[in-house]
Amino acid sequence: MTTMSALALDRKIVVNEAGDPVEVIIPYDQYVDFIETYGLDLTEEEKEELREARADVANKNRDAFVSLDEVKKGLGLEECTN
């Protein structure tokens, strides 16, 4: 996953009378990219599934995952050899 820096966003900063920033305006497509990049659009269930998957990876629990061949077969891309 690539990381997105707030500095890379095209933005307009709105300030109040004292010159303090109060709002930031960014293009909608950049907003969507930002939300998706940082997982801010995920449900609590999806976040928990990701935590479980990361734990499985850390614990080398290969039984928790399917092989690439199985994924391809499920997508109809190629025959599974297992």
mmCIF file of N, CA and C in Angstrom:
data_model
loop_
_atom_site.group_PDB
_atom_site.id
_atom_site.type_symbol
_atom_site.label_atom_id
_atom_site.label_comp_id
_atom_site.label_asym_id
_atom_site.label_seq_id
_atom_site.Cartn_x
_atom_site.Cartn_y
_atom_site.Cartn_z
ATOM 1 N N MET A 1 0.851 -1.173 0.000
ATOM 2 C CA MET A 1 0.000 0.000 0.000
ATOM 3 C C MET A 1 0.891 1.228 0.000
ATOM 4 N N THR A 2 0.579 2.170 -0.836
ATOM 5 C CA THR A 2 1.304 3.423 -0.830
ATOM 6 C C THR A 2 0.729 4.318 0.245
ATOM 7 N N THR A 3 1.599 5.141 0.808
ATOM 8 C CA THR A 3 1.113 6.058 1.828
ATOM 9 C C THR A 3 0.863 7.408 1.193
ATOM 10 N N MET A 4 -0.107 8.084 1.732
ATOM 11 C CA MET A 4 -0.485 9.381 1.205
ATOM 12 C C MET A 4 -0.154 10.421 2.254
ATOM 13 N N SER A 5 0.604 11.414 1.867
ATOM 14 C CA SER A 5 0.953 12.491 2.774
ATOM 15 C C SER A 5 -0.056 13.619 2.645
ATOM 16 N N ALA A 6 -0.389 14.224 3.773
ATOM 17 C CA ALA A 6 -1.297 15.370 3.733
ATOM 18 C C ALA A 6 -0.697 16.493 2.893
ATOM 19 N N LEU A 7 0.623 16.523 2.795
ATOM 20 C CA LEU A 7 1.275 17.556 1.996
ATOM 21 C C LEU A 7 1.052 17.352 0.504
ATOM 22 N N ALA A 8 0.715 16.130 0.093
ATOM 23 C CA ALA A 8 0.492 15.827 -1.317
ATOM 24 C C ALA A 8 -0.902 16.222 -1.782
ATOM 25 N N LEU A 9 -1.782 16.587 -0.860
ATOM 26 C CA LEU A 9 -3.150 16.958 -1.215
ATOM 27 C C LEU A 9 -3.211 18.381 -1.764
ATOM 28 N N ASP A 10 -3.994 18.560 -2.835
ATOM 29 C CA ASP A 10 -4.314 19.907 -3.283
ATOM 30 C C ASP A 10 -5.319 20.425 -2.270
ATOM 31 N N ARG A 11 -5.039 21.544 -1.660
ATOM 32 C CA ARG A 11 -5.921 21.986 -0.591
ATOM 33 C C ARG A 11 -6.003 23.498 -0.500
ATOM 34 N N LYS A 12 -7.089 23.925 0.095
ATOM 35 C CA LYS A 12 -7.306 25.330 0.405
ATOM 36 C C LYS A 12 -7.587 25.388 1.902
ATOM 37 N N ILE A 13 -6.818 26.175 2.619
ATOM 38 C CA ILE A 13 -7.002 26.294 4.062
ATOM 39 C C ILE A 13 -7.778 27.574 4.341
ATOM 40 N N VAL A 14 -8.889 27.409 5.056
ATOM 41 C CA VAL A 14 -9.744 28.541 5.415
ATOM 42 C C VAL A 14 -9.389 28.955 6.836
ATOM 43 N N VAL A 15 -9.142 30.245 7.017
ATOM 44 C CA VAL A 15 -8.777 30.756 8.340
ATOM 45 C C VAL A 15 -9.857 31.699 8.864
ATOM 46 N N ASN A 16 -9.924 31.832 10.189
ATOM 47 C CA ASN A 16 -10.872 32.768 10.795
ATOM 48 C C ASN A 16 -10.249 34.161 10.866
ATOM 49 N N GLU A 17 -10.940 35.075 11.501
ATOM 50 C CA GLU A 17 -10.484 36.461 11.575
ATOM 51 C C GLU A 17 -9.134 36.595 12.275
ATOM 52 N N ALA A 18 -8.818 35.679 13.174
ATOM 53 C CA ALA A 18 -7.554 35.721 13.902
ATOM 54 C C ALA A 18 -6.422 35.046 13.124
ATOM 55 N N GLY A 19 -6.752 34.477 11.955
ATOM 56 C CA GLY A 19 -5.747 33.808 11.144
ATOM 57 C C GLY A 19 -5.532 32.352 11.497
ATOM 58 N N ASP A 20 -6.389 31.826 12.372
ATOM 59 C CA ASP A 20 -6.283 30.416 12.756
ATOM 60 C C ASP A 20 -7.007 29.535 11.746
ATOM 61 N N PRO A 21 -6.406 28.411 11.341
ATOM 62 C CA PRO A 21 -7.078 27.507 10.395
ATOM 63 C C PRO A 21 -8.330 26.907 11.026
ATOM 64 N N VAL A 22 -9.429 26.905 10.257
ATOM 65 C CA VAL A 22 -10.689 26.342 10.740
ATOM 66 C C VAL A 22 -11.254 25.274 9.808
ATOM 67 N N GLU A 23 -10.864 25.270 8.560
ATOM 68 C CA GLU A 23 -11.338 24.292 7.586
ATOM 69 C C GLU A 23 -10.266 24.043 6.544
ATOM 70 N N VAL A 24 -10.323 22.847 5.952
ATOM 71 C CA VAL A 24 -9.463 22.519 4.820
ATOM 72 C C VAL A 24 -10.370 22.003 3.720
ATOM 73 N N ILE A 25 -10.214 22.508 2.537
ATOM 74 C CA ILE A 25 -11.005 22.084 1.381
ATOM 75 C C ILE A 25 -10.063 21.349 0.437
ATOM 76 N N ILE A 26 -10.452 20.096 0.087
ATOM 77 C CA ILE A 26 -9.664 19.301 -0.856
ATOM 78 C C ILE A 26 -10.593 18.765 -1.934
ATOM 79 N N PRO A 27 -10.046 18.447 -3.106
ATOM 80 C CA PRO A 27 -10.881 17.851 -4.156
ATOM 81 C C PRO A 27 -11.472 16.524 -3.681
ATOM 82 N N TYR A 28 -12.695 16.237 -4.102
ATOM 83 C CA TYR A 28 -13.408 15.046 -3.644
ATOM 84 C C TYR A 28 -12.652 13.762 -3.950
ATOM 85 N N ASP A 29 -12.059 13.636 -5.138
ATOM 86 C CA ASP A 29 -11.344 12.407 -5.483
ATOM 87 C C ASP A 29 -10.155 12.186 -4.553
ATOM 88 N N GLN A 30 -9.501 13.259 -4.142
ATOM 89 C CA GLN A 30 -8.402 13.114 -3.192
ATOM 90 C C GLN A 30 -8.928 12.734 -1.802
ATOM 91 N N TYR A 31 -10.092 13.254 -1.444
ATOM 92 C CA TYR A 31 -10.734 12.890 -0.179
ATOM 93 C C TYR A 31 -11.018 11.389 -0.153
ATOM 94 N N VAL A 32 -11.607 10.875 -1.229
ATOM 95 C CA VAL A 32 -11.936 9.444 -1.304
ATOM 96 C C VAL A 32 -10.658 8.617 -1.231
ATOM 97 N N ASP A 33 -9.626 9.008 -1.977
ATOM 98 C CA ASP A 33 -8.356 8.292 -1.931
ATOM 99 C C ASP A 33 -7.779 8.277 -0.516
ATOM 100 N N PHE A 34 -7.844 9.406 0.168
ATOM 101 C CA PHE A 34 -7.330 9.519 1.527
ATOM 102 C C PHE A 34 -8.087 8.585 2.465
ATOM 103 N N ILE A 35 -9.411 8.604 2.393
ATOM 104 C CA ILE A 35 -10.250 7.761 3.245
ATOM 105 C C ILE A 35 -9.946 6.288 2.998
ATOM 106 N N GLU A 36 -9.842 5.885 1.742
ATOM 107 C CA GLU A 36 -9.577 4.487 1.408
ATOM 108 C C GLU A 36 -8.153 4.068 1.778
ATOM 109 N N THR A 37 -7.180 4.950 1.569
ATOM 110 C CA THR A 37 -5.789 4.638 1.880
ATOM 111 C C THR A 37 -5.605 4.319 3.353
ATOM 112 N N TYR A 38 -6.261 5.073 4.208
ATOM 113 C CA TYR A 38 -6.099 4.894 5.649
ATOM 114 C C TYR A 38 -7.183 4.032 6.282
ATOM 115 N N GLY A 39 -8.031 3.400 5.466
ATOM 116 C CA GLY A 39 -9.026 2.466 5.979
ATOM 117 C C GLY A 39 -10.119 3.124 6.784
ATOM 118 N N LEU A 40 -10.329 4.401 6.591
ATOM 119 C CA LEU A 40 -11.346 5.114 7.356
ATOM 120 C C LEU A 40 -12.759 4.773 6.905
ATOM 121 N N ASP A 41 -12.868 4.040 5.802
ATOM 122 C CA ASP A 41 -14.173 3.635 5.286
ATOM 123 C C ASP A 41 -14.551 2.215 5.721
ATOM 124 N N LEU A 42 -13.704 1.564 6.511
ATOM 125 C CA LEU A 42 -13.955 0.190 6.914
ATOM 126 C C LEU A 42 -14.916 0.118 8.091
ATOM 127 N N THR A 43 -15.725 -0.932 8.096
ATOM 128 C CA THR A 43 -16.618 -1.179 9.227
ATOM 129 C C THR A 43 -15.802 -1.778 10.372
ATOM 130 N N GLU A 44 -16.379 -1.809 11.556
ATOM 131 C CA GLU A 44 -15.695 -2.423 12.692
ATOM 132 C C GLU A 44 -15.431 -3.909 12.424
ATOM 133 N N GLU A 45 -16.372 -4.575 11.775
ATOM 134 C CA GLU A 45 -16.193 -5.991 11.438
ATOM 135 C C GLU A 45 -15.009 -6.183 10.492
ATOM 136 N N GLU A 46 -14.894 -5.329 9.477
ATOM 137 C CA GLU A 46 -13.773 -5.427 8.538
ATOM 138 C C GLU A 46 -12.443 -5.154 9.237
ATOM 139 N N LYS A 47 -12.426 -4.188 10.156
ATOM 140 C CA LYS A 47 -11.202 -3.900 10.910
ATOM 141 C C LYS A 47 -10.793 -5.094 11.765
ATOM 142 N N GLU A 48 -11.780 -5.744 12.404
ATOM 143 C CA GLU A 48 -11.488 -6.920 13.222
ATOM 144 C C GLU A 48 -10.955 -8.055 12.356
ATOM 145 N N GLU A 49 -11.528 -8.255 11.169
ATOM 146 C CA GLU A 49 -11.035 -9.288 10.256
ATOM 147 C C GLU A 49 -9.593 -9.014 9.837
ATOM 148 N N LEU A 50 -9.263 -7.754 9.623
ATOM 149 C CA LEU A 50 -7.882 -7.403 9.278
ATOM 150 C C LEU A 50 -6.942 -7.686 10.442
ATOM 151 N N ARG A 51 -7.371 -7.354 11.668
ATOM 152 C CA ARG A 51 -6.541 -7.641 12.840
ATOM 153 C C ARG A 51 -6.300 -9.146 12.958
ATOM 154 N N GLU A 52 -7.339 -9.943 12.735
ATOM 155 C CA GLU A 52 -7.211 -11.399 12.801
ATOM 156 C C GLU A 52 -6.264 -11.911 11.714
ATOM 157 N N ALA A 53 -6.385 -11.372 10.509
ATOM 158 C CA ALA A 53 -5.511 -11.797 9.410
ATOM 159 C C ALA A 53 -4.063 -11.433 9.702
ATOM 160 N N ARG A 54 -3.837 -10.244 10.252
ATOM 161 C CA ARG A 54 -2.464 -9.849 10.604
ATOM 162 C C ARG A 54 -1.901 -10.771 11.677
ATOM 163 N N ALA A 55 -2.731 -11.152 12.653
ATOM 164 C CA ALA A 55 -2.285 -12.076 13.691
ATOM 165 C C ALA A 55 -1.955 -13.430 13.082
ATOM 166 N N ASP A 56 -2.771 -13.891 12.134
ATOM 167 C CA ASP A 56 -2.502 -15.162 11.463
ATOM 168 C C ASP A 56 -1.172 -15.103 10.711
ATOM 169 N N VAL A 57 -0.901 -13.995 10.063
ATOM 170 C CA VAL A 57 0.369 -13.838 9.345
ATOM 171 C C VAL A 57 1.524 -13.855 10.343
ATOM 172 N N ALA A 58 1.391 -13.079 11.412
ATOM 173 C CA ALA A 58 2.452 -13.000 12.421
ATOM 174 C C ALA A 58 2.720 -14.359 13.057
ATOM 175 N N ASN A 59 1.680 -15.153 13.239
ATOM 176 C CA ASN A 59 1.811 -16.477 13.857
ATOM 177 C C ASN A 59 2.060 -17.585 12.838
ATOM 178 N N LYS A 60 2.252 -17.183 11.589
ATOM 179 C CA LYS A 60 2.514 -18.131 10.489
ATOM 180 C C LYS A 60 1.431 -19.206 10.391
ATOM 181 N N ASN A 61 0.192 -18.805 10.592
ATOM 182 C CA ASN A 61 -0.958 -19.716 10.506
ATOM 183 C C ASN A 61 -1.410 -19.813 9.053
ATOM 184 N N ARG A 62 -0.727 -20.616 8.290
ATOM 185 C CA ARG A 62 -1.016 -20.737 6.858
ATOM 186 C C ARG A 62 -2.384 -21.363 6.586
ATOM 187 N N ASP A 63 -2.925 -22.103 7.539
ATOM 188 C CA ASP A 63 -4.243 -22.725 7.359
ATOM 189 C C ASP A 63 -5.361 -21.690 7.277
ATOM 190 N N ALA A 64 -5.096 -20.473 7.711
ATOM 191 C CA ALA A 64 -6.113 -19.426 7.704
ATOM 192 C C ALA A 64 -6.295 -18.819 6.310
ATOM 193 N N PHE A 65 -5.423 -19.179 5.388
ATOM 194 C CA PHE A 65 -5.441 -18.560 4.065
ATOM 195 C C PHE A 65 -5.629 -19.604 2.976
ATOM 196 N N VAL A 66 -6.022 -19.147 1.797
ATOM 197 C CA VAL A 66 -6.137 -20.029 0.638
ATOM 198 C C VAL A 66 -4.980 -19.746 -0.299
ATOM 199 N N SER A 67 -4.639 -20.736 -1.090
ATOM 200 C CA SER A 67 -3.523 -20.581 -2.018
ATOM 201 C C SER A 67 -3.937 -19.715 -3.208
ATOM 202 N N LEU A 68 -2.935 -19.210 -3.893
ATOM 203 C CA LEU A 68 -3.189 -18.430 -5.103
ATOM 204 C C LEU A 68 -3.912 -19.279 -6.139
ATOM 205 N N ASP A 69 -3.552 -20.547 -6.240
ATOM 206 C CA ASP A 69 -4.234 -21.442 -7.188
ATOM 207 C C ASP A 69 -5.723 -21.549 -6.871
ATOM 208 N N GLU A 70 -6.048 -21.654 -5.578
ATOM 209 C CA GLU A 70 -7.452 -21.742 -5.183
ATOM 210 C C GLU A 70 -8.204 -20.454 -5.509
ATOM 211 N N VAL A 71 -7.555 -19.329 -5.326
ATOM 212 C CA VAL A 71 -8.183 -18.043 -5.657
ATOM 213 C C VAL A 71 -8.443 -17.969 -7.152
ATOM 214 N N LYS A 72 -7.436 -18.339 -7.944
ATOM 215 C CA LYS A 72 -7.595 -18.319 -9.400
ATOM 216 C C LYS A 72 -8.724 -19.239 -9.846
ATOM 217 N N LYS A 73 -8.790 -20.419 -9.243
ATOM 218 C CA LYS A 73 -9.853 -21.364 -9.588
ATOM 219 C C LYS A 73 -11.214 -20.771 -9.236
ATOM 220 N N GLY A 74 -11.310 -20.172 -8.062
ATOM 221 C CA GLY A 74 -12.567 -19.558 -7.631
ATOM 222 C C GLY A 74 -13.009 -18.429 -8.551
ATOM 223 N N LEU A 75 -12.049 -17.773 -9.169
ATOM 224 C CA LEU A 75 -12.345 -16.690 -10.104
ATOM 225 C C LEU A 75 -12.511 -17.205 -11.525
ATOM 226 N N GLY A 76 -12.296 -18.503 -11.719
ATOM 227 C CA GLY A 76 -12.421 -19.080 -13.055
ATOM 228 C C GLY A 76 -11.255 -18.742 -13.960
ATOM 229 N N LEU A 77 -10.101 -18.433 -13.366
ATOM 230 C CA LEU A 77 -8.942 -18.029 -14.176
ATOM 231 C C LEU A 77 -8.054 -19.195 -14.565
ATOM 232 N N GLU A 78 -8.063 -20.258 -13.736
ATOM 233 C CA GLU A 78 -7.216 -21.401 -14.083
ATOM 234 C C GLU A 78 -7.606 -22.573 -13.199
ATOM 235 N N GLU A 79 -7.254 -23.760 -13.651
ATOM 236 C CA GLU A 79 -7.564 -24.970 -12.903
ATOM 237 C C GLU A 79 -6.696 -25.052 -11.659
ATOM 238 N N CYS A 80 -7.277 -25.501 -10.573
ATOM 239 C CA CYS A 80 -6.544 -25.717 -9.335
ATOM 240 C C CYS A 80 -5.838 -27.061 -9.439
ATOM 241 N N THR A 81 -4.557 -27.115 -9.109
ATOM 242 C CA THR A 81 -3.782 -28.349 -9.220
ATOM 243 C C THR A 81 -3.783 -29.133 -7.930
ATOM 244 N N ASN A 82 -4.372 -28.603 -6.851
ATOM 245 C CA ASN A 82 -4.390 -29.296 -5.545
ATOM 246 C C ASN A 82 -5.587 -30.201 -5.448
#
